Coordinates of C-alpha atoms and ligand atoms in Angstrom, one line a residue:
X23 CA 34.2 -20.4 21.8
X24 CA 32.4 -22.0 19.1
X25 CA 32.6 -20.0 16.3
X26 CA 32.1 -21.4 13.3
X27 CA 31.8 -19.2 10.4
X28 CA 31.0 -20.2 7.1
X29 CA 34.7 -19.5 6.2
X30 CA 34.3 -19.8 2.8
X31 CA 37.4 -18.0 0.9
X32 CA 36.3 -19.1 -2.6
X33 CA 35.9 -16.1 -4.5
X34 CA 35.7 -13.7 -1.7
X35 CA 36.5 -10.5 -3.5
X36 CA 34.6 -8.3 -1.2
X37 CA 36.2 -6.9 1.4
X38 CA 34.8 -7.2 4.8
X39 CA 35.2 -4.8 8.1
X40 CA 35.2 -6.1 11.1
X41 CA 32.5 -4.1 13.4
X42 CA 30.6 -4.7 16.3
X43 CA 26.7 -4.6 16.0
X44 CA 25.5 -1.8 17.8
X45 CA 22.6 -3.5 18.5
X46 CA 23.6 -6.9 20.3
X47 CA 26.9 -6.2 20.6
X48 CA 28.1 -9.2 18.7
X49 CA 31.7 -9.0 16.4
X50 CA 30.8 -9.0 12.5
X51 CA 31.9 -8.5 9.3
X52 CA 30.5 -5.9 7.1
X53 CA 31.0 -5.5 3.4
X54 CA 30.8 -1.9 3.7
X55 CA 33.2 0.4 5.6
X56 CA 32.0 1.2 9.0
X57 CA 31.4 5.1 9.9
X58 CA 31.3 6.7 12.8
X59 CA 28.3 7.0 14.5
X60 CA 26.5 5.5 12.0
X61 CA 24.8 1.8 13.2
X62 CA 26.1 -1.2 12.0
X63 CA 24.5 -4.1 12.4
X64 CA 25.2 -7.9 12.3
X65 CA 23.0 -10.1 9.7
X66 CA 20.6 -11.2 12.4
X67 CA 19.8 -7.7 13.9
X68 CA 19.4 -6.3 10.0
X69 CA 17.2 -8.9 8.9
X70 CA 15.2 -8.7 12.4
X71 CA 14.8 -4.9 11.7
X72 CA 13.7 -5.2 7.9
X73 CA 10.1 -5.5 7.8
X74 CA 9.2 -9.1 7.8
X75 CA 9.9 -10.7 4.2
X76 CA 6.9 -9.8 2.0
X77 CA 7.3 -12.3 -0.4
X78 CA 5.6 -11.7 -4.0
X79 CA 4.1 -8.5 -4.4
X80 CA 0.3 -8.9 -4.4
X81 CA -1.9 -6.8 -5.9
X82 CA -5.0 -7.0 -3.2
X83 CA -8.3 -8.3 -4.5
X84 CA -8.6 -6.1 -7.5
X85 CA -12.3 -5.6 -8.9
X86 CA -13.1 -7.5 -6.0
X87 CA -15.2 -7.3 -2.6
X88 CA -17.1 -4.0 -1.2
X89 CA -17.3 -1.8 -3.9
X90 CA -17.0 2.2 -2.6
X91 CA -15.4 1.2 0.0
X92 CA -13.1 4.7 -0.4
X93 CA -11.8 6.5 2.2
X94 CA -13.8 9.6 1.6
X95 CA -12.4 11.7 4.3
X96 CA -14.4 14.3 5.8
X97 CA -14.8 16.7 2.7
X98 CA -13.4 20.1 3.8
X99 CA -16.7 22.9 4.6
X100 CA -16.9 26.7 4.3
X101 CA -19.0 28.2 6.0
X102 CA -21.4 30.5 4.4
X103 CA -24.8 32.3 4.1
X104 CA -27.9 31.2 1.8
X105 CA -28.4 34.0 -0.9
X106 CA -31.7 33.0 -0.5
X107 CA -32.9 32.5 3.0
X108 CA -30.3 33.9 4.9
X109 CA -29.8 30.7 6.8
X110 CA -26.3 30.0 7.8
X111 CA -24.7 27.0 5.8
X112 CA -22.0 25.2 5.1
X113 CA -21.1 24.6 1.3
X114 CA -18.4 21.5 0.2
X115 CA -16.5 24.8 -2.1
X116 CA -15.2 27.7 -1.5
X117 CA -18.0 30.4 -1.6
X118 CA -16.7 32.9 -3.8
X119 CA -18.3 36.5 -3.6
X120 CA -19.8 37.1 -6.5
X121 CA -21.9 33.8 -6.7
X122 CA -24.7 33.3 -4.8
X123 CA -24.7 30.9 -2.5
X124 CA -27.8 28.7 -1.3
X125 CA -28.0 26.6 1.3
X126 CA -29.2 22.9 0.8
X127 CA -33.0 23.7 0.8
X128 CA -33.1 26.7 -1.0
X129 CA -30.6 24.8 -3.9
X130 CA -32.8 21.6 -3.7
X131 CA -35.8 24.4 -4.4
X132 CA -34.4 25.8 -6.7
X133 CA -33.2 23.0 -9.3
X134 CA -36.2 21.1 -8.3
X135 CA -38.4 24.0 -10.1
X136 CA -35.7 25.9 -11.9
Ligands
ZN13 ZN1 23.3 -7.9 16.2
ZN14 ZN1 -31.6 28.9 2.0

């Protein structure tokens, strides 16, 4: 056995638990108190687990690049009726009853002459 721990007692105020790491299995020392079913990992498995250091935040290339590049989504329908033709439409709102809906020619009609 080759076990050489950093055995550093100089100001070792925390105390450790001695626990297994559920996940390779290997003897460790946590600074917390092991529970019961909960996993406990040794230093290697945690950090392998944590998503991959990060570093400094960065901000993305603000102001920069495509421009409207938004993820618009597909924008949710109704289905409706043209007040005006009858044509079955679809509308981006919520038709509400007492206005009159128009489907895309007849609303292009009518602000185009209105
Ligand atoms: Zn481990
Ligand atoms: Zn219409």
């Amino acid at each position: 056995m080759g076990e050489d721990f950093e055995s550093s007692d100089n100001g070792s105020d925390r105390e450790m638990h001695k626990a297994k790491c559920s996940d390779c299995g290997a003897d460790c020392e946590v600074p917390f108190k092991p529970t019961e079913g909960k996993p406990v990992r040794c230093l290697d498995c945690f950090r392998k687990n944590r998503p991959a250091n990060r570093g400094p935040r960065r901000f993305g290339n603000s102001n920069g690049g495509s421009r409207g590049n938004f993820n618009r989504g597909p924008r949710e329908m109704h289905d409706a009726k043209c007040a005006e033709c009858g044509k079955d439409c679809q509308v981006p709102f919520k038709p509400s009853g007492d206005k009159p809906v128009l489907c895309g020619d007849c609303y292009r009609k009518t602000k185009g002459f209105a």
